[in-house]
mmCIF file of C-alpha atoms and ligand atoms in Angstrom:
data_model
loop_
_atom_site.group_PDB
_atom_site.id
_atom_site.type_symbol
_atom_site.label_atom_id
_atom_site.label_comp_id
_atom_site.label_asym_id
_atom_site.label_seq_id
_atom_site.Cartn_x
_atom_site.Cartn_y
_atom_site.Cartn_z
ATOM 1 C CA MET I 1 -8.772 -76.307 20.153
ATOM 2 C CA GLU I 2 -6.586 -76.821 16.864
ATOM 3 C CA ARG I 3 -3.239 -78.469 17.665
ATOM 4 C CA GLU I 4 0.108 -76.732 17.831
ATOM 5 C CA THR I 5 1.930 -76.955 14.556
ATOM 6 C CA PHE I 6 5.490 -75.544 13.759
ATOM 7 C CA PHE I 7 4.028 -72.876 11.441
ATOM 8 C CA SER I 8 0.914 -71.892 13.692
ATOM 9 C CA LEU I 9 3.190 -70.645 16.144
ATOM 10 C CA ALA I 10 5.050 -67.392 15.996
ATOM 11 C CA PRO I 11 9.075 -68.022 15.158
ATOM 12 C CA GLU I 12 10.038 -67.054 18.710
ATOM 13 C CA ALA I 13 7.134 -69.916 20.181
ATOM 14 C CA ALA I 14 8.352 -72.523 17.614
ATOM 15 C CA ARG I 15 12.309 -72.028 18.986
ATOM 16 C CA GLU I 16 11.089 -72.236 22.563
ATOM 17 C CA ARG I 17 9.384 -75.715 21.710
ATOM 18 C CA VAL I 18 12.397 -76.824 19.993
ATOM 19 C CA ILE I 19 14.452 -75.908 23.072
ATOM 20 C CA GLU I 20 11.840 -77.719 25.356
ATOM 21 C CA PHE I 21 12.371 -80.659 22.877
ATOM 22 C CA GLY I 22 16.160 -80.650 23.733
ATOM 23 C CA GLY I 23 17.592 -78.699 20.481
ATOM 24 C CA ARG I 24 19.433 -75.497 20.288
ATOM 25 C CA PRO I 25 17.754 -72.108 19.598
ATOM 26 C CA PHE I 26 19.347 -72.160 15.904
ATOM 27 C CA HIS I 27 17.788 -75.526 15.115
ATOM 28 C CA ALA I 28 14.194 -73.777 14.740
ATOM 29 C CA ASP I 29 15.970 -71.404 11.744
ATOM 30 C CA VAL I 30 17.148 -74.911 10.702
ATOM 31 C CA VAL I 31 13.641 -76.200 10.104
ATOM 32 C CA ARG I 32 12.611 -72.427 8.510
ATOM 33 C CA ARG I 33 15.534 -72.802 6.293
ATOM 34 C CA GLU I 34 14.850 -76.523 5.060
ATOM 35 C CA VAL I 35 11.253 -75.509 4.600
ATOM 36 C CA PHE I 36 11.653 -71.791 2.794
ATOM 37 C CA GLU I 37 14.824 -72.697 0.952
ATOM 38 C CA ARG I 38 14.864 -76.487 0.079
ATOM 39 C CA GLY I 39 11.048 -77.010 -0.034
ATOM 40 C CA VAL I 40 11.319 -79.653 2.452
ATOM 41 C CA LEU I 41 8.061 -80.695 4.276
ATOM 42 C CA ALA I 42 9.058 -83.593 6.678
ATOM 43 C CA TYR I 43 11.363 -83.614 9.910
ATOM 44 C CA ALA I 44 12.647 -86.921 8.910
ATOM 45 C CA ASP I 45 14.572 -85.367 5.849
ATOM 46 C CA MET I 46 16.139 -82.421 7.819
ATOM 47 C CA THR I 47 19.005 -84.816 8.599
ATOM 48 C CA SER I 48 21.132 -81.769 9.886
ATOM 49 C CA LEU I 49 18.972 -82.128 13.054
ATOM 50 C CA SER I 50 19.514 -85.332 15.462
ATOM 51 C CA GLN I 51 17.488 -87.996 15.194
ATOM 52 C CA ASN I 52 16.112 -87.348 18.942
ATOM 53 C CA LEU I 53 14.691 -83.762 18.187
ATOM 54 C CA ARG I 54 13.284 -84.874 14.835
ATOM 55 C CA ASP I 55 11.419 -87.739 16.711
ATOM 56 C CA ARG I 56 9.987 -85.328 19.463
ATOM 57 C CA LEU I 57 9.155 -82.365 16.788
ATOM 58 C CA GLU I 58 7.300 -85.200 14.796
ATOM 59 C CA ARG I 59 5.449 -86.329 17.747
ATOM 60 C CA GLU I 60 4.799 -83.168 19.487
ATOM 61 C CA LEU I 61 4.763 -80.385 17.014
ATOM 62 C CA PRO I 62 3.939 -81.474 13.743
ATOM 63 C CA LEU I 63 5.410 -79.056 10.856
ATOM 64 C CA LEU I 64 2.064 -78.477 8.976
ATOM 65 C CA SER I 65 -1.693 -78.696 10.021
ATOM 66 C CA SER I 66 -2.801 -79.272 6.533
ATOM 67 C CA ARG I 67 -1.839 -82.448 4.126
ATOM 68 C CA GLU I 68 -2.130 -82.964 0.540
ATOM 69 C CA THR I 69 -5.061 -85.227 -0.367
ATOM 70 C CA HIS I 70 -5.251 -84.710 -4.244
ATOM 71 C CA ARG I 71 -2.622 -83.923 -7.108
ATOM 72 C CA THR I 72 -3.324 -83.226 -10.725
ATOM 73 C CA THR I 73 -0.645 -82.173 -13.037
ATOM 74 C CA ALA I 74 -1.572 -80.787 -16.662
ATOM 75 C CA PRO I 75 0.587 -81.283 -19.950
ATOM 76 C CA ASP I 76 2.064 -77.735 -19.325
ATOM 77 C CA ARG I 77 3.081 -78.892 -15.842
ATOM 78 C CA THR I 78 0.481 -76.794 -14.067
ATOM 79 C CA THR I 79 0.191 -78.851 -10.820
ATOM 80 C CA LYS I 80 -3.220 -78.366 -8.804
ATOM 81 C CA LEU I 81 -2.964 -79.240 -5.141
ATOM 82 C CA LEU I 82 -6.090 -80.047 -2.991
ATOM 83 C CA LEU I 83 -5.214 -79.630 0.831
ATOM 84 C CA GLU I 84 -7.128 -81.105 3.719
ATOM 85 C CA LEU I 85 -7.060 -78.520 6.838
ATOM 86 C CA ALA I 86 -7.081 -79.867 10.423
ATOM 87 C CA ASP I 87 -10.883 -79.613 10.479
ATOM 88 C CA GLY I 88 -11.478 -81.417 7.409
ATOM 89 C CA ALA I 89 -12.170 -78.333 5.318
ATOM 90 C CA THR I 90 -10.192 -78.235 2.026
ATOM 91 C CA VAL I 91 -8.898 -75.669 -0.335
ATOM 92 C CA GLU I 92 -6.962 -75.396 -3.386
ATOM 93 C CA THR I 93 -3.437 -74.191 -4.328
ATOM 94 C CA VAL I 94 -1.800 -74.180 -7.993
ATOM 95 C CA HIS I 95 1.596 -74.314 -8.861
ATOM 96 C CA MET I 96 1.903 -72.813 -12.308
ATOM 97 C CA PRO I 97 6.083 -73.376 -13.551
ATOM 98 C CA SER I 98 7.140 -70.307 -16.138
ATOM 99 C CA THR I 99 7.367 -71.173 -19.404
ATOM 100 C CA ARG I 100 10.668 -69.893 -19.638
ATOM 101 C CA ALA I 101 13.254 -72.394 -17.809
ATOM 102 C CA ASP I 102 15.177 -69.887 -15.883
ATOM 103 C CA LYS I 103 12.580 -68.355 -14.008
ATOM 104 C CA GLY I 104 10.239 -69.759 -10.769
ATOM 105 C CA ALA I 105 6.926 -70.836 -10.966
ATOM 106 C CA THR I 106 3.800 -68.723 -10.078
ATOM 107 C CA LEU I 107 1.548 -69.867 -7.305
ATOM 108 C CA CYS I 108 -2.126 -69.249 -6.887
ATOM 109 C CA VAL I 109 -3.417 -69.420 -3.147
ATOM 110 C CA SER I 110 -6.896 -69.355 -1.574
ATOM 111 C CA THR I 111 -8.009 -67.191 1.461
ATOM 112 C CA GLN I 112 -11.040 -69.079 2.518
ATOM 113 C CA VAL I 113 -12.993 -71.754 2.653
ATOM 114 C CA GLY I 114 -15.616 -71.255 0.287
ATOM 115 C CA CYS I 115 -16.586 -67.751 -0.897
ATOM 116 C CA PRO I 116 -19.472 -65.418 0.313
ATOM 117 C CA VAL I 117 -19.628 -63.131 -2.773
ATOM 118 C CA GLY I 118 -21.577 -65.959 -5.054
ATOM 119 C CA CYS I 119 -20.730 -64.547 -8.307
ATOM 120 C CA PRO I 120 -22.462 -67.132 -10.793
ATOM 121 C CA PHE I 121 -19.801 -67.945 -12.955
ATOM 122 C CA CYS I 122 -17.340 -68.887 -10.601
ATOM 123 C CA ALA I 123 -17.165 -72.287 -8.700
ATOM 124 C CA SER I 124 -15.598 -71.438 -5.743
ATOM 125 C CA GLY I 125 -18.922 -69.510 -4.305
ATOM 126 C CA ARG I 126 -21.130 -72.193 -5.083
ATOM 127 C CA ALA I 127 -21.933 -73.314 -1.711
ATOM 128 C CA GLY I 128 -21.214 -70.040 0.211
ATOM 129 C CA LEU I 129 -18.515 -69.667 2.595
ATOM 130 C CA GLU I 130 -17.290 -72.075 5.688
ATOM 131 C CA ARG I 131 -14.857 -69.998 7.219
ATOM 132 C CA ASN I 132 -11.627 -67.909 6.720
ATOM 133 C CA LEU I 133 -8.349 -69.557 6.513
ATOM 134 C CA ALA I 134 -5.876 -68.414 9.230
ATOM 135 C CA ALA I 135 -2.681 -66.942 8.647
ATOM 136 C CA HIS I 136 -0.828 -70.091 8.977
ATOM 137 C CA GLU I 137 -3.203 -72.224 6.451
ATOM 138 C CA ILE I 138 -2.289 -69.462 3.768
ATOM 139 C CA LEU I 139 1.402 -69.969 4.320
ATOM 140 C CA GLU I 140 1.183 -73.520 4.121
ATOM 141 C CA GLN I 141 -0.068 -73.071 0.560
ATOM 142 C CA PHE I 142 3.059 -71.410 -0.285
ATOM 143 C CA LEU I 143 5.036 -74.161 1.632
ATOM 144 C CA TYR I 144 3.346 -76.879 -0.499
ATOM 145 C CA GLY I 145 3.842 -74.875 -3.384
ATOM 146 C CA ARG I 146 7.805 -74.434 -2.535
ATOM 147 C CA SER I 147 8.181 -78.047 -2.192
ATOM 148 C CA ILE I 148 7.170 -78.669 -5.909
ATOM 149 C CA GLY I 149 10.023 -76.084 -7.230
ATOM 150 C CA PRO I 150 11.285 -72.476 -6.660
ATOM 151 C CA VAL I 151 8.179 -69.785 -6.557
ATOM 152 C CA SER I 152 8.932 -66.303 -7.587
ATOM 153 C CA ARG I 153 5.635 -64.803 -8.009
ATOM 154 C CA ALA I 154 2.098 -65.371 -6.511
ATOM 155 C CA VAL I 155 -1.464 -64.654 -7.516
ATOM 156 C CA VAL I 156 -3.998 -64.627 -4.495
ATOM 157 C CA MET I 157 -6.574 -65.605 -7.017
ATOM 158 C CA GLY I 158 -7.636 -69.063 -5.698
ATOM 159 C CA ILE I 159 -11.065 -69.538 -3.502
ATOM 160 C CA GLY I 160 -12.532 -66.720 -1.640
ATOM 161 C CA GLU I 161 -12.438 -63.375 -1.477
ATOM 162 C CA PRO I 162 -8.935 -61.981 -0.013
ATOM 163 C CA LEU I 163 -10.299 -58.891 1.100
ATOM 164 C CA LEU I 164 -12.912 -60.414 3.363
ATOM 165 C CA ASN I 165 -9.836 -62.099 5.146
ATOM 166 C CA ALA I 166 -7.496 -59.276 5.004
ATOM 167 C CA SER I 167 -5.339 -59.383 7.936
ATOM 168 C CA ASN I 168 -4.651 -63.057 8.155
ATOM 169 C CA LEU I 169 -3.625 -62.497 4.293
ATOM 170 C CA ILE I 170 -1.206 -59.810 5.176
ATOM 171 C CA GLY I 171 0.229 -61.647 8.281
ATOM 172 C CA ALA I 172 0.940 -64.731 5.532
ATOM 173 C CA LEU I 173 2.312 -62.348 3.096
ATOM 174 C CA ALA I 174 4.677 -60.872 5.351
ATOM 175 C CA VAL I 175 6.230 -64.475 6.071
ATOM 176 C CA VAL I 176 6.567 -65.032 2.143
ATOM 177 C CA HIS I 177 8.123 -61.430 1.764
ATOM 178 C CA ASP I 178 10.491 -62.137 4.333
ATOM 179 C CA GLU I 179 11.390 -65.988 4.220
ATOM 180 C CA LEU I 180 10.399 -66.933 0.784
ATOM 181 C CA GLY I 181 11.875 -63.672 -0.631
ATOM 182 C CA ILE I 182 8.947 -62.967 -2.842
ATOM 183 C CA GLY I 183 8.681 -58.911 -3.127
ATOM 184 C CA ALA I 184 5.526 -56.622 -3.118
ATOM 185 C CA ARG I 185 5.578 -56.444 -6.799
ATOM 186 C CA LYS I 186 5.491 -59.837 -7.474
ATOM 187 C CA ILE I 187 2.678 -60.976 -5.673
ATOM 188 C CA THR I 188 -1.023 -59.913 -6.801
ATOM 189 C CA VAL I 189 -3.976 -59.746 -4.632
ATOM 190 C CA SER I 190 -7.421 -60.088 -6.740
ATOM 191 C CA THR I 191 -10.519 -58.702 -5.172
ATOM 192 C CA VAL I 192 -13.972 -57.803 -6.141
ATOM 193 C CA GLY I 193 -12.800 -54.443 -4.706
ATOM 194 C CA PHE I 194 -15.571 -53.055 -1.593
ATOM 195 C CA PRO I 195 -14.584 -49.576 -1.787
ATOM 196 C CA GLU I 196 -14.131 -48.779 1.966
ATOM 197 C CA ARG I 197 -11.860 -52.012 2.266
ATOM 198 C CA VAL I 198 -9.669 -50.705 -0.318
ATOM 199 C CA ARG I 199 -9.537 -47.735 0.587
ATOM 200 C CA ARG I 200 -8.673 -48.494 4.529
ATOM 201 C CA LEU I 201 -5.790 -50.636 3.210
ATOM 202 C CA ALA I 202 -4.152 -48.016 0.615
ATOM 203 C CA PRO I 203 -2.433 -46.010 3.129
ATOM 204 C CA THR I 204 -0.904 -48.902 4.770
ATOM 205 C CA LYS I 205 0.846 -49.678 1.395
ATOM 206 C CA PRO I 206 0.575 -53.382 2.111
ATOM 207 C CA PRO I 207 3.438 -55.453 0.037
ATOM 208 C CA PHE I 208 1.346 -56.477 -2.979
ATOM 209 C CA GLN I 209 -0.308 -55.282 -6.311
ATOM 210 C CA LEU I 210 -4.316 -54.933 -6.355
ATOM 211 C CA ALA I 211 -6.254 -56.375 -8.993
ATOM 212 C CA ILE I 212 -9.847 -55.442 -8.942
ATOM 213 C CA SER I 213 -12.517 -57.868 -10.622
ATOM 214 C CA LEU I 214 -14.938 -55.696 -12.541
ATOM 215 C CA HIS I 215 -16.646 -57.685 -15.032
ATOM 216 C CA THR I 216 -18.799 -55.133 -16.596
ATOM 217 C CA PRO I 217 -19.242 -51.317 -17.267
ATOM 218 C CA ASP I 218 -22.762 -51.484 -16.151
ATOM 219 C CA ASP I 219 -24.100 -51.226 -12.623
ATOM 220 C CA ALA I 220 -27.172 -53.523 -13.050
ATOM 221 C CA GLN I 221 -25.112 -56.413 -14.476
ATOM 222 C CA ARG I 222 -22.596 -55.945 -11.878
ATOM 223 C CA ASP I 223 -25.130 -56.352 -9.552
ATOM 224 C CA GLU I 224 -25.799 -59.589 -10.978
ATOM 225 C CA LEU I 225 -22.093 -60.847 -11.657
ATOM 226 C CA VAL I 226 -20.923 -59.737 -8.023
ATOM 227 C CA PRO I 227 -23.986 -60.604 -5.976
ATOM 228 C CA ALA I 228 -22.528 -59.220 -2.786
ATOM 229 C CA MET I 229 -21.541 -56.135 -3.888
ATOM 230 C CA ALA I 230 -25.369 -55.369 -5.311
ATOM 231 C CA GLY I 231 -25.987 -51.596 -4.795
ATOM 232 C CA THR I 232 -22.326 -50.646 -4.704
ATOM 233 C CA PRO I 233 -21.711 -48.565 -7.974
ATOM 234 C CA ILE I 234 -19.212 -49.031 -10.250
ATOM 235 C CA ALA I 235 -17.878 -45.615 -9.838
ATOM 236 C CA ALA I 236 -17.303 -46.031 -6.503
ATOM 237 C CA VAL I 237 -15.258 -49.124 -7.078
ATOM 238 C CA ILE I 238 -13.165 -47.160 -9.666
ATOM 239 C CA GLU I 239 -12.676 -44.498 -7.529
ATOM 240 C CA ALA I 240 -10.993 -46.584 -4.729
ATOM 241 C CA GLY I 241 -8.558 -48.060 -7.181
ATOM 242 C CA ALA I 242 -7.524 -44.319 -8.114
ATOM 243 C CA GLU I 243 -7.188 -43.943 -4.162
ATOM 244 C CA TRP I 244 -4.987 -47.098 -4.209
ATOM 245 C CA PHE I 245 -2.712 -45.926 -6.931
ATOM 246 C CA ARG I 246 -2.418 -42.579 -5.284
ATOM 247 C CA ALA I 247 -1.625 -43.716 -1.818
ATOM 248 C CA THR I 248 0.770 -46.757 -3.226
ATOM 249 C CA GLY I 249 2.208 -45.606 -6.546
ATOM 250 C CA ARG I 250 1.242 -49.144 -7.778
ATOM 251 C CA GLU I 251 -1.350 -49.396 -10.754
ATOM 252 C CA VAL I 252 -4.380 -51.280 -10.346
ATOM 253 C CA THR I 253 -5.365 -54.209 -12.673
ATOM 254 C CA TYR I 254 -8.996 -54.521 -13.989
ATOM 255 C CA GLU I 255 -10.046 -57.890 -14.323
ATOM 256 C CA TYR I 256 -12.632 -58.761 -16.518
ATOM 257 C CA CYS I 257 -14.101 -62.189 -16.942
ATOM 258 C CA LEU I 258 -15.453 -62.196 -20.735
ATOM 259 C CA LEU I 259 -18.736 -64.115 -20.678
ATOM 260 C CA GLY I 260 -19.930 -65.338 -24.086
ATOM 261 C CA GLY I 261 -22.950 -63.459 -24.941
ATOM 262 C CA ALA I 262 -23.350 -61.764 -21.736
ATOM 263 C CA ASN I 263 -20.579 -58.989 -21.136
ATOM 264 C CA ASP I 264 -18.273 -59.320 -24.176
ATOM 265 C CA SER I 265 -20.183 -57.192 -26.971
ATOM 266 C CA ARG I 266 -18.549 -54.067 -28.665
ATOM 267 C CA GLY I 267 -20.905 -51.856 -26.640
ATOM 268 C CA HIS I 268 -19.453 -53.478 -23.439
ATOM 269 C CA ALA I 269 -16.102 -52.605 -24.532
ATOM 270 C CA GLU I 270 -16.828 -48.976 -25.383
ATOM 271 C CA ARG I 271 -18.490 -48.159 -22.224
ATOM 272 C CA LEU I 272 -15.754 -49.955 -20.374
ATOM 273 C CA VAL I 273 -13.424 -47.583 -21.913
ATOM 274 C CA GLU I 274 -15.625 -44.695 -20.677
ATOM 275 C CA ARG I 275 -15.473 -45.992 -17.276
ATOM 276 C CA LEU I 276 -11.442 -46.357 -17.238
ATOM 277 C CA ARG I 277 -10.683 -43.088 -18.976
ATOM 278 C CA GLY I 278 -7.945 -41.463 -17.380
ATOM 279 C CA GLN I 279 -7.129 -44.213 -14.896
ATOM 280 C CA ARG I 280 -3.467 -45.514 -14.353
ATOM 281 C CA CYS I 281 -4.312 -49.096 -14.951
ATOM 282 C CA THR I 282 -4.247 -52.347 -16.877
ATOM 283 C CA VAL I 283 -7.093 -54.499 -17.981
ATOM 284 C CA ASN I 284 -6.837 -58.377 -17.928
ATOM 285 C CA LEU I 285 -9.508 -59.833 -20.033
ATOM 286 C CA ILE I 286 -10.053 -63.692 -18.849
ATOM 287 C CA PRO I 287 -12.279 -65.656 -21.281
ATOM 288 C CA TYR I 288 -14.737 -67.679 -19.155
ATOM 289 C CA ASN I 289 -13.345 -71.226 -17.968
ATOM 290 C CA PRO I 290 -16.623 -73.389 -18.472
ATOM 291 C CA VAL I 291 -15.196 -76.565 -17.130
ATOM 292 C CA ALA I 292 -17.246 -75.715 -14.326
ATOM 293 C CA ALA I 293 -20.342 -76.625 -16.411
ATOM 294 C CA SER I 294 -19.608 -80.278 -16.160
ATOM 295 C CA LEU I 295 -19.161 -80.327 -12.277
ATOM 296 C CA PRO I 296 -21.948 -82.050 -9.948
ATOM 297 C CA GLY I 297 -24.454 -79.615 -8.909
ATOM 298 C CA GLN I 298 -24.053 -77.415 -11.612
ATOM 299 C CA VAL I 299 -27.654 -75.687 -12.299
ATOM 300 C CA SER I 300 -28.515 -76.706 -15.531
ATOM 301 C CA GLY I 301 -28.607 -74.755 -18.476
ATOM 302 C CA VAL I 302 -25.723 -72.794 -18.016
ATOM 303 C CA ARG I 303 -25.797 -69.279 -18.587
ATOM 304 C CA TYR I 304 -22.291 -68.355 -20.092
ATOM 305 C CA ARG I 305 -20.268 -69.760 -22.512
ATOM 306 C CA ARG I 306 -16.430 -69.216 -23.529
ATOM 307 C CA PRO I 307 -16.048 -66.261 -26.184
ATOM 308 C CA SER I 308 -14.131 -67.274 -29.295
ATOM 309 C CA GLY I 309 -10.430 -66.160 -29.530
ATOM 310 C CA GLU I 310 -12.122 -63.564 -31.945
ATOM 311 C CA THR I 311 -14.561 -61.813 -30.013
ATOM 312 C CA ALA I 312 -11.794 -61.773 -27.047
ATOM 313 C CA GLU I 313 -9.541 -60.158 -29.775
ATOM 314 C CA ASN I 314 -12.074 -57.848 -30.753
ATOM 315 C CA PHE I 315 -12.958 -56.616 -27.430
ATOM 316 C CA ARG I 316 -9.210 -55.772 -26.415
ATOM 317 C CA SER I 317 -8.641 -53.878 -29.668
ATOM 318 C CA VAL I 318 -11.658 -51.689 -28.845
ATOM 319 C CA LEU I 319 -10.080 -50.887 -25.341
ATOM 320 C CA GLU I 320 -6.870 -50.089 -26.965
ATOM 321 C CA GLU I 321 -8.096 -47.923 -29.190
ATOM 322 C CA GLY I 322 -9.784 -46.160 -26.375
ATOM 323 C CA GLY I 323 -6.245 -45.713 -24.694
ATOM 324 C CA LEU I 324 -6.332 -48.784 -22.232
ATOM 325 C CA VAL I 325 -3.448 -51.360 -22.233
ATOM 326 C CA ALA I 326 -5.463 -54.775 -22.181
ATOM 327 C CA THR I 327 -4.168 -58.079 -22.395
ATOM 328 C CA VAL I 328 -6.262 -61.446 -22.858
ATOM 329 C CA ARG I 329 -5.461 -63.851 -20.408
ATOM 330 C CA TRP I 330 -6.242 -67.686 -21.514
ATOM 331 C CA SER I 331 -5.997 -69.903 -18.572
ATOM 332 C CA ARG I 332 -3.593 -72.448 -18.316
ATOM 333 C CA GLY I 333 -3.906 -76.209 -17.452
ATOM 334 C CA LEU I 334 -7.389 -76.208 -18.585
ATOM 335 C CA SER I 335 -7.709 -79.830 -18.809
ATOM 336 C CA THR I 336 -6.967 -80.243 -15.127
ATOM 337 C CA ASP I 337 -10.136 -78.711 -13.408
ATOM 338 C CA ALA I 338 -8.133 -75.577 -14.090
ATOM 339 C CA ALA I 339 -10.650 -72.853 -12.425
ATOM 340 C CA CYS I 340 -10.175 -72.625 -8.979
ATOM 341 C CA GLY I 341 -12.639 -74.145 -6.630
ATOM 342 C CA GLN I 342 -13.217 -77.024 -9.004
ATOM 343 C CA LEU I 343 -11.418 -79.600 -7.883
ATOM 344 C CA ARG I 344 -12.560 -79.055 -4.257
ATOM 345 C CA ILE I 345 -16.125 -79.789 -5.886
ATOM 346 C CA ARG I 346 -15.255 -82.624 -7.802
ATOM 347 C CA HIS I 347 -13.810 -84.294 -4.773
ATOM 348 C CA GLY I 348 -16.798 -83.833 -2.806
ATOM 349 C CA SER I 349 -15.542 -81.318 -0.362
ATOM 350 C CA ALA I 350 -18.139 -78.591 -1.290
ATOM 351 C CA SER I 351 -21.615 -79.084 -1.660
ATOM 352 C CA GLY I 352 -23.015 -78.272 -5.164
ATOM 353 C CA ASP I 353 -26.233 -75.913 -5.132
HETATM 354 N N1 LIG P 401 -12.675 -63.415 -4.952
HETATM 355 C C1 LIG P 401 -11.177 -62.921 -5.783
HETATM 356 C C2 LIG P 401 -10.257 -63.776 -6.312
HETATM 357 C C3 LIG P 401 -10.395 -65.098 -6.555
HETATM 358 S S1 LIG P 401 -11.222 -65.552 -8.170
HETATM 359 C C4 LIG P 401 -12.084 -62.323 -7.171
HETATM 360 O O1 LIG P 401 -13.036 -62.426 -7.656
HETATM 361 O O2 LIG P 401 -11.242 -61.104 -7.856
HETATM 362 C C5 LIG P 401 -10.026 -64.834 -9.165
HETATM 363 C C6 LIG P 401 -10.349 -64.480 -10.775
HETATM 364 O O3 LIG P 401 -10.758 -65.370 -11.372
HETATM 365 C C7 LIG P 401 -11.744 -63.286 -10.662
HETATM 366 O O4 LIG P 401 -11.051 -62.327 -11.446
HETATM 367 C C8 LIG P 401 -12.549 -64.344 -11.123
HETATM 368 O O5 LIG P 401 -13.661 -63.421 -11.829
HETATM 369 C C9 LIG P 401 -12.017 -65.274 -12.269
HETATM 370 N N2 LIG P 401 -12.961 -66.336 -12.225
HETATM 371 C C10 LIG P 401 -13.670 -67.012 -11.334
HETATM 372 N N3 LIG P 401 -14.290 -68.166 -12.098
HETATM 373 C C11 LIG P 401 -13.937 -68.182 -13.565
HETATM 374 C C12 LIG P 401 -14.349 -68.899 -14.518
HETATM 375 N N4 LIG P 401 -15.034 -69.827 -14.294
HETATM 376 N N5 LIG P 401 -13.799 -68.565 -15.800
HETATM 377 C C13 LIG P 401 -12.718 -67.557 -15.717
HETATM 378 N N6 LIG P 401 -12.397 -66.743 -14.645
HETATM 379 C C14 LIG P 401 -13.020 -67.034 -13.555
HETATM 380 FE FE1 LIG P 402 -15.837 -65.419 -4.844
HETATM 381 FE FE2 LIG P 402 -13.809 -64.440 -6.495
HETATM 382 FE FE3 LIG P 402 -15.500 -66.571 -7.127
HETATM 383 FE FE4 LIG P 402 -16.614 -64.122 -6.944
HETATM 384 S S1 LIG P 402 -15.210 -64.816 -8.447
HETATM 385 S S2 LIG P 402 -17.618 -66.080 -6.127
HETATM 386 S S3 LIG P 402 -15.668 -63.079 -5.463
HETATM 387 S S4 LIG P 402 -13.945 -66.350 -5.554
#
């Protein structure tokens, strides 16, 4: 069985351990405050606790179950962390400071080790799914992020398909909401949009915004681009998105990875307008990040290329003329293995094809 750590225990259970180790009940709150408010990640640095208590905690109840094994920082200060979990599996977390000095960072977190969906343009799904992350393993990514600097927003867009691990994710986000103070409107969960899962979640109004990765207006092409959803009509995905809006009052964002030469034609844009007509939503266009092409294990003859700025802008203007709100999102930190799943593969933790 996996070893107990401070954050793998419910707050009440962690408090009991602290008392067992000779501390007072409020010392457990001191630990939490040091971590959430000051970004401290070592008992040794929690100097308001006695040396004795720090030593016992260190020996018998480690703070975290994961450890940082690699870190890369891009010139724009985007920092990418590779975290090794207790069983040796690895996940990635990305800390992206705001470009405005007065705002905190956005954190990008992972929900699974690998991903079972298998989108052909994505590094994360290359080796399939190893396992779901536990709630505390998701939470710990936030704690590592917080240790780099204040975090004011989060996107659940790292490795994995969040709705296939929804209850652990929601457990982690409850703590993030209460103790890190990141509100529902500042957390975005990105999913391929399994309709029945979206519909089941919507009435529970979970504390996040929903982004659905659509990628194409054409059913046959979506079967190829999102293999685990083959056979699910796009209309059912969009209907589930509409249901989410009705139940939560929060607009859905549709994500569309622009794959040069595959789904970035004028016809695709026009058909997307038809699909989304009348929906309360926005569209984020994400130009394909081809860094994955240079990774070990990549199939030769890369199928996709990064679209030009002009193509992306043309696509956007067709959507806008059709009455949709659309933005092009060029990914940040391109020089440092930007697309999620790449750091993990480069360091040999996920096998290639
Ligand atoms: N599994 C979820 C969340 C993780 S992926 C999902 O698919 O939505 C987050 C986003 O990154 C998705 O919209 C995905 O399409 C996009 N993405 C994955 N690989 C990419 C790449 N190489 N270039 C650009 N966007 C990519
Ligand atoms: Fe999984 Fe999302 Fe990557 Fe598809 S894009 S393989 S769903 S992480």
